[in-house]
Amino acid sequence: MEPISLDETGLGPEAAEAPDGEILGKMIRDARKEKGLTLEEAAKAAAIGRSTLSKIENNQTRPSFEIIRRLMQTLELETPQLFVQSGQSGVTGRRDFTPSGSGEHKKTSTYDHELLCSDLTSKRMVPYISTIKARDVTEFDNWVRHQGEEFMFVLSGEVILYTEHYRPLRMGPGDSVYYDSGMGHGCVSTSVEDARVLWVSLEG
Amino acid sequence: MEPISLDETGLGPEAAEAPDGEILGKMIRDARKEKGLTLEEAAKAAAIGRSTLSKIENNQTRPSFEIIRRLMQTLELETPQLFVQSGQSGVTGRRDFTPSGSGEHKKTSTYDHELLCSDLTSKRMVPYISTIKARDVTEFDNWVRHQGEEFMFVLSGEVILYTEHYRPLRMGPGDSVYYDSGMGHGCVSTSVEDARVLWVSLEG
DNA sequence: GCTGCGTGTTCCCTATAGGAAACTTTTTCC
DNA sequence: GGAAAAAGTTTCCTATAGGGAACACGCAGC
């Protein structure tokens, strides 16, 4: 792949645009719409400018990492795909769970996700392990939703899976569940130690 | 006398600072050292400037998302957990909560499959647990093939995953792999006791 | 010592990210 | 329809990201 010269001068502003920037802007716009936020609201929540957000969504800028990080947080976007572009296909695997403390686990408020494959292009399912903080009593006024299906398997700890339309489901190691992830859902740990859950997510 | 001016920006005073910028630079430097690369080499591989990388590592700049993405790729860094899993949403409520254990069993000579959900209609993924007989030395002149993708996660025991196009992959508890199941594959246990493997299969 | 070389840092400059405000488009009223 | 409000875009400006080159430091061998 040809590295893109960052320093092209004299060309039109939009002449040479980011290769996968296309995706980034759309993803963010979709996520914002999904949450029913206006530019103003989302921008304020992420502590960035309204115009900046607009430009990002329209791929008219190359945003900084920090800005994207805030947006991801605000929009509760989770996307390792963004970091991966072209893929070598075939077998990709991951050695056993990385012990926490290796620096890569920065955690969101409640979950700590670890992707189980390095490259997601050309893969339809997304496997990852979540470490769910112990005693995390979250109120589910904002459910997690993403169109598609999800399979969940409890590796360790005790969790309760809350869902929008069904009764909470108490689960322990070895228990599994399959549901439509378009339905609001959220998972909390009820065990003393953190719970570890394997998810396989399928978009669409 | 001039009254104290209110914060006109609405963003708050410190809105611009990177809280964990400290960490970012260190993470990247560690990762680079880990791979034994010099600034020059790493920068070249990521198609960025040497000075840029230096500044990033010393937290003297607020790098763009694109730059970080490239670095993540070349340094094979896991996504910092602010971004995990692609978010897209939609709302549909559909049921199928199937606690594991209620599924059906299917036995073959070498494998013992246990479906992890009772009803497969309206589900695109198929999750099941295989118990692989110990010391099952199979010859793979007839690979297993089925169009689609497969995710495999070792629950217990030691197995070797043989594949048509790649080297055999030795795997233990916690290891996982993702592959195109159209490629011939087969799995044998190498441990004394039976191995238990979780599969999620996606047709297509 | 000096010279070369390899590694990392600093300086300097241009292109541009990001924010506020102006402007345009869309929606929501009447 | 028109007016007002809301949502989104573009303009303009300043601060700075990013790259090249100069610089600094370390460490060989002579």
XYZ file of C-alpha atoms (C1' of nucleotides) in Angstrom:
468
model
C 0.000 0.000 0.000
C 1.273 3.370 -0.976
C 1.839 5.636 1.960
C 0.040 8.854 1.553
C 2.045 11.963 1.464
C 0.811 14.186 4.197
C 2.391 17.202 2.781
C 0.791 17.729 -0.556
C 0.606 21.362 -1.332
C -1.348 23.412 -3.702
C -3.996 20.854 -4.388
C -7.599 21.446 -3.715
C -8.639 21.045 -0.157
C -10.633 17.951 -0.731
C -8.602 16.677 -3.635
C -6.724 14.037 -1.753
C -8.755 12.717 1.046
C -8.225 10.106 3.649
C -8.589 6.582 2.326
C -10.759 5.265 5.045
C -11.777 8.581 6.370
C -14.959 7.893 4.550
C -15.810 5.314 7.081
C -14.860 7.281 10.120
C -17.172 10.177 9.470
C -20.075 7.966 8.637
C -19.598 5.858 11.688
C -19.623 8.839 13.927
C -22.615 10.392 12.299
C -24.501 7.138 12.518
C -23.622 6.758 16.135
C -24.743 10.254 16.923
C -28.028 9.843 15.097
C -28.476 6.583 16.851
C -28.348 8.324 20.168
C -30.660 11.001 18.926
C -28.231 13.806 19.520
C -27.844 16.973 17.539
C -24.483 18.286 16.509
C -24.753 20.841 19.260
C -25.526 18.328 21.951
C -22.954 15.787 20.923
C -20.284 18.391 20.486
C -20.948 19.862 23.867
C -20.945 16.484 25.515
C -17.625 15.688 23.950
C -16.318 19.152 24.712
C -15.534 19.943 21.135
C -16.825 22.527 18.704
C -19.985 22.097 16.730
C -18.222 22.910 13.512
C -15.463 20.509 14.264
C -17.897 17.695 14.666
C -19.611 18.631 11.456
C -16.343 18.574 9.589
C -15.397 15.253 11.051
C -18.675 13.688 10.076
C -18.283 14.978 6.555
C -14.699 13.833 6.374
C -13.468 17.304 5.807
C -10.757 17.072 8.378
C -8.284 14.736 9.889
C -9.229 14.868 13.526
C -6.831 14.381 16.348
C -6.733 11.262 18.359
C -7.880 13.126 21.412
C -10.950 14.458 19.682
C -11.887 11.047 18.402
C -11.337 9.564 21.807
C -13.791 11.989 23.349
C -16.334 11.314 20.675
C -16.026 7.609 21.095
C -16.650 8.026 24.750
C -19.558 10.327 24.335
C -21.185 8.266 21.659
C -20.257 5.051 23.365
C -18.682 3.948 20.193
C -16.371 1.063 20.391
C -14.375 0.372 17.338
C -11.151 -1.410 16.944
C -11.928 -1.663 13.265
C -10.887 1.896 12.942
C -7.378 0.947 13.667
C -7.196 -1.748 11.125
C -7.328 -1.338 7.446
C -6.071 -3.863 4.967
C -5.979 -7.359 6.185
C -4.058 -10.478 5.699
C -6.612 -13.209 5.706
C -6.370 -16.620 7.115
C -5.843 -17.715 10.622
C -5.525 -15.031 13.153
C -5.447 -15.779 16.757
C -4.628 -14.397 20.067
C -2.720 -15.857 22.846
C -4.333 -16.068 26.204
C -5.747 -12.963 27.771
C -3.336 -10.234 28.303
C -2.873 -9.649 31.977
C -4.141 -6.271 32.900
C -1.518 -3.693 33.482
C 0.071 -4.090 30.114
C -1.062 -0.618 29.276
C -3.508 -1.452 26.595
C -6.443 -1.782 28.896
C -7.795 1.623 29.451
C -11.350 0.621 30.241
C -14.509 2.502 29.799
C -16.622 3.194 32.785
C -17.911 -0.274 33.262
C -16.395 -2.595 30.777
C -12.977 -3.529 29.635
C -12.954 -5.020 26.196
C -10.321 -7.118 24.580
C -10.644 -8.031 20.962
C -9.800 -11.597 20.168
C -8.517 -11.062 16.695
C -6.166 -8.497 15.359
C -7.777 -7.784 12.071
C -11.459 -7.366 11.553
C -11.628 -6.624 7.887
C -12.977 -9.613 6.065
C -14.487 -10.924 9.242
C -18.176 -10.770 9.888
C -18.214 -11.822 13.481
C -16.475 -9.874 16.200
C -15.195 -11.923 19.120
C -14.043 -10.227 22.250
C -13.756 -10.693 25.955
C -15.124 -8.209 28.402
C -14.005 -7.837 31.914
C -16.904 -6.461 33.832
C -16.100 -4.562 36.932
C -17.332 -6.064 40.111
C -20.350 -4.549 41.815
C -21.043 -2.289 38.971
C -24.578 -1.337 39.542
C -25.481 0.577 36.488
C -28.861 1.898 35.753
C -29.899 1.031 32.312
C -31.592 4.137 31.168
C -29.321 3.938 28.209
C -29.115 0.437 26.937
C -26.449 -0.816 24.689
C -27.902 -1.506 21.289
C -26.394 -2.443 17.997
C -28.234 -4.014 15.203
C -27.357 -7.625 14.868
C -27.061 -10.703 16.946
C -24.897 -11.546 19.847
C -23.728 -14.630 21.578
C -22.449 -14.388 25.096
C -20.629 -16.925 27.184
C -19.645 -16.433 30.782
C -16.058 -17.433 31.470
C -15.847 -16.511 35.099
C -17.702 -14.615 37.761
C -21.383 -14.035 38.166
C -23.237 -11.601 36.011
C -26.732 -10.441 35.407
C -27.762 -9.698 31.886
C -30.397 -7.043 31.785
C -32.459 -6.770 28.690
C -35.059 -4.424 27.512
C -37.829 -6.861 26.943
C -37.103 -9.740 29.237
C -36.415 -10.475 32.803
C -32.873 -10.151 34.042
C -30.927 -13.320 33.578
C -28.502 -14.434 36.200
C -25.569 -16.251 34.727
C -22.462 -18.023 35.939
C -19.424 -19.661 34.379
C -20.336 -21.841 31.435
C -23.706 -20.226 30.930
C -24.441 -18.747 27.595
C -27.131 -16.808 25.855
C -28.014 -15.761 22.346
C -30.028 -12.662 21.654
C -30.816 -9.955 19.223
C -28.494 -7.136 20.103
C -30.833 -4.568 18.674
C -32.737 -5.081 21.874
C -31.339 -2.949 24.631
C -29.049 -4.901 26.853
C -26.420 -4.489 29.492
C -24.447 -6.702 31.742
C -23.338 -6.199 35.316
C -21.153 -8.243 37.558
C -22.564 -9.479 40.821
C -19.540 -11.364 41.961
C -16.879 -10.122 44.264
C -14.243 -10.353 41.603
C -14.579 -9.014 38.104
C -16.520 -11.149 35.719
C -15.161 -12.208 32.372
C -17.469 -12.714 29.477
C -16.839 -13.876 25.946
C -18.951 -12.210 23.291
C -19.339 -12.906 19.653
C -21.131 -10.153 17.857
C -22.620 -10.254 14.399
C -23.581 -7.073 12.702
C -26.581 -6.565 10.565
C -15.852 48.299 37.820
C -15.907 45.404 35.457
C -17.923 42.434 36.616
C -16.233 39.108 36.490
C -16.682 37.756 33.041
C -18.504 34.549 32.669
C -17.106 31.678 30.777
C -18.327 32.526 27.340
C -17.051 29.449 25.697
C -19.172 27.080 27.622
C -16.485 24.530 27.297
C -14.839 25.120 30.569
C -11.293 26.179 31.113
C -9.405 22.976 30.908
C -11.336 21.404 28.131
C -8.345 21.258 25.898
C -6.000 19.127 27.864
C -5.366 15.501 27.333
C -5.881 13.628 30.540
C -4.147 10.495 29.538
C -1.811 11.957 27.023
C 0.877 10.943 29.407
C 0.014 7.373 28.903
C -0.270 7.460 25.183
C 3.301 8.431 24.561
C 4.614 5.887 26.963
C 2.501 3.164 25.468
C 3.850 3.819 22.042
C 7.420 4.069 23.102
C 7.147 0.861 25.058
C 5.592 -0.889 22.122
C 8.302 0.301 19.805
C 11.057 -0.760 22.150
C 9.289 -4.021 22.553
C 9.619 -4.678 18.862
C 13.186 -3.510 18.871
C 12.624 -0.717 16.398
C 14.373 2.601 16.227
C 12.511 5.827 15.735
C 13.609 5.810 12.141
C 12.391 2.309 11.452
C 9.108 2.646 13.217
C 8.382 5.993 11.662
C 9.136 4.687 8.208
C 6.991 1.623 8.714
C 4.122 3.790 9.811
C 4.786 6.284 7.059
C 5.221 9.181 9.408
C 8.099 11.479 10.231
C 10.799 10.597 12.676
C 10.375 13.841 14.517
C 6.664 13.357 14.718
C 7.073 10.014 16.372
C 9.573 11.448 18.800
C 7.181 14.179 19.773
C 4.353 11.754 20.195
C 6.380 9.529 22.438
C 7.377 12.499 24.548
C 3.839 13.776 24.683
C 4.832 17.000 23.040
C 2.007 16.924 20.569
C -1.580 15.932 20.153
C -1.348 13.537 17.261
C -4.083 12.977 14.764
C -6.214 9.913 14.828
C -4.801 8.819 11.513
C -1.257 8.931 12.767
C -2.118 6.944 15.839
C -3.992 4.443 13.781
C -0.945 3.805 11.652
C 1.239 3.447 14.672
C -1.141 1.036 16.272
C -0.972 -1.042 13.175
C 2.752 -1.127 12.728
C 3.416 -1.644 16.389
C 0.624 -4.141 16.625
C -0.807 -2.353 19.556
C -4.134 -3.375 20.883
C -6.713 -0.695 20.641
C -6.689 1.482 23.660
C -9.885 0.602 25.219
C -11.616 3.848 24.611
C -12.612 2.321 21.388
C -13.894 -1.108 21.312
C -16.258 -2.865 19.055
C -18.063 -1.217 16.286
C -21.216 0.447 17.369
C -24.251 0.417 15.269
C -27.663 0.131 16.602
C -31.167 -0.693 15.835
C -34.043 -1.846 17.832
C -35.864 -5.046 17.493
C -37.016 -7.220 20.246
C -36.850 -10.862 19.686
C -36.455 -13.607 22.020
C -34.268 -16.370 22.466
C -32.693 -16.744 25.720
C -31.319 -20.150 25.820
C -29.317 -20.959 28.860
C -26.601 -23.368 27.931
C -27.064 -26.974 28.724
C -30.490 -27.235 27.271
C -29.213 -27.830 23.798
C -28.986 -31.012 21.947
C -26.032 -33.285 21.747
C -24.595 -34.803 18.682
C -21.961 -37.379 18.962
C -19.443 -38.466 16.426
C -16.482 -40.675 16.931
C -14.125 -37.867 17.644
C -16.244 -34.996 18.674
C -19.097 -34.501 21.007
C -21.043 -31.432 20.026
C -23.365 -29.585 22.302
C -25.450 -26.840 20.830
C -25.664 -23.796 23.020
C -29.069 -22.722 21.929
C -32.190 -24.680 21.445
C -33.595 -23.026 18.410
C -31.528 -22.187 15.419
C -34.153 -20.644 13.214
C -33.692 -16.931 13.044
C -30.169 -17.231 14.224
C -27.269 -16.711 11.918
C -24.505 -17.819 14.192
C -24.275 -21.285 15.627
C -22.606 -21.593 18.987
C -21.644 -24.959 20.348
C -19.155 -26.651 22.576
C -17.159 -29.589 21.380
C -15.574 -32.088 23.617
C -12.625 -33.458 21.746
C -11.475 -36.878 22.719
C -8.026 -37.069 24.120
C -5.217 -38.409 21.984
C -7.247 -38.232 18.887
C -4.685 -38.399 16.200
C -6.652 -37.896 13.080
C -5.207 -37.808 9.652
C -6.433 -34.875 7.737
C -6.731 -36.172 4.282
C -10.354 -35.261 4.530
C -10.638 -31.867 5.996
C -13.764 -30.442 7.419
C -15.058 -27.698 5.199
C -18.141 -25.617 5.236
C -18.518 -22.296 3.606
C -18.445 -19.517 6.141
C -16.416 -18.290 9.030
C -15.644 -19.778 12.363
C -14.449 -18.573 15.701
C -12.944 -21.022 18.105
C -12.079 -20.592 21.744
C -10.352 -23.189 23.862
C -12.040 -23.693 27.209
C -9.886 -26.455 28.563
C -7.264 -28.897 27.458
C -4.656 -28.606 24.783
C -5.517 -28.861 21.133
C -3.858 -28.482 17.803
C -5.802 -26.869 15.025
C -4.746 -28.179 11.661
C -5.586 -26.091 8.667
C -5.160 -26.543 5.009
C -3.173 -23.466 4.253
C -1.392 -22.653 7.460
C 0.847 -24.231 9.967
C -0.761 -26.235 12.751
C -1.657 -24.043 15.644
C -1.155 -25.298 19.145
C -3.677 -23.843 21.502
C -4.450 -23.927 25.169
C -7.179 -22.592 27.447
C -7.997 -19.007 26.647
C -6.524 -19.124 23.179
C -8.748 -18.336 20.291
C -8.651 -18.279 16.562
C -10.746 -17.006 13.691
C -10.665 -18.516 10.262
C -12.477 -19.073 7.034
C -14.145 -22.404 7.470
C -14.172 -22.984 3.757
C -10.536 -23.792 4.253
C -10.027 -27.356 5.356
C -9.583 -27.649 9.078
C -9.612 -30.085 11.906
C -8.871 -30.096 15.560
C -7.279 -32.720 17.748
C -6.694 -32.899 21.440
C -3.179 -33.327 22.683
C -3.929 -33.288 26.342
C -4.446 -36.220 28.591
C -7.992 -35.292 29.333
C -10.566 -34.350 26.768
C -10.387 -30.843 25.458
C -13.368 -28.561 25.455
C -13.683 -26.005 22.725
C -16.276 -23.342 22.128
C -17.113 -22.708 18.496
C -19.188 -20.055 16.895
C -19.903 -20.763 13.292
C -21.295 -18.442 10.687
C -22.568 -19.769 7.448
C -22.158 -18.017 4.230
C 41.883 13.686 20.691
C 38.831 13.263 15.934
C 35.703 11.028 12.598
C 31.900 8.547 11.254
C 27.653 6.664 12.257
C 23.453 5.605 14.516
C 19.814 7.236 17.565
C 16.957 10.543 19.412
C 15.647 15.730 19.993
C 14.866 20.504 18.631
C 14.084 24.134 15.344
C 11.654 26.035 11.676
C 8.100 26.321 8.343
C 3.748 25.182 5.981
C -0.600 23.135 5.943
C -4.378 22.452 8.581
C -7.183 21.200 12.914
C -10.376 23.282 15.743
C -13.452 26.933 17.504
C -16.684 31.039 17.111
C -19.551 33.187 14.320
C -21.809 33.912 10.057
C -24.477 31.696 6.962
C -27.666 28.180 4.938
C -30.879 24.600 5.208
C -34.509 22.126 7.462
C -38.197 21.778 10.586
C -41.957 23.512 13.207
C -45.075 26.208 14.221
C -49.169 29.524 13.043
C -47.892 30.287 2.397
C -44.417 33.008 6.068
C -41.846 33.577 10.481
C -39.194 31.673 13.914
C -36.472 28.196 15.667
C -33.494 24.426 15.203
C -30.007 21.791 12.840
C -26.229 21.721 9.977
C -22.485 23.968 7.004
C -19.036 27.238 5.705
C -16.011 31.036 6.685
C -12.393 33.031 8.999
C -8.749 33.049 12.159
C -5.286 31.300 15.443
C -2.756 27.666 17.331
C -0.421 23.766 16.286
C 0.472 19.063 13.940
C 3.720 17.093 11.091
C 7.855 16.797 8.332
C 12.629 17.993 6.976
C 16.843 19.442 8.491
C 19.898 20.836 11.808
C 21.481 19.613 16.134
C 22.981 16.771 20.259
C 24.528 12.738 22.277
C 26.680 8.084 22.440
C 29.792 4.859 20.943
C 32.620 2.527 18.052
C 37.398 2.355 15.694
C 41.622 4.787 14.439
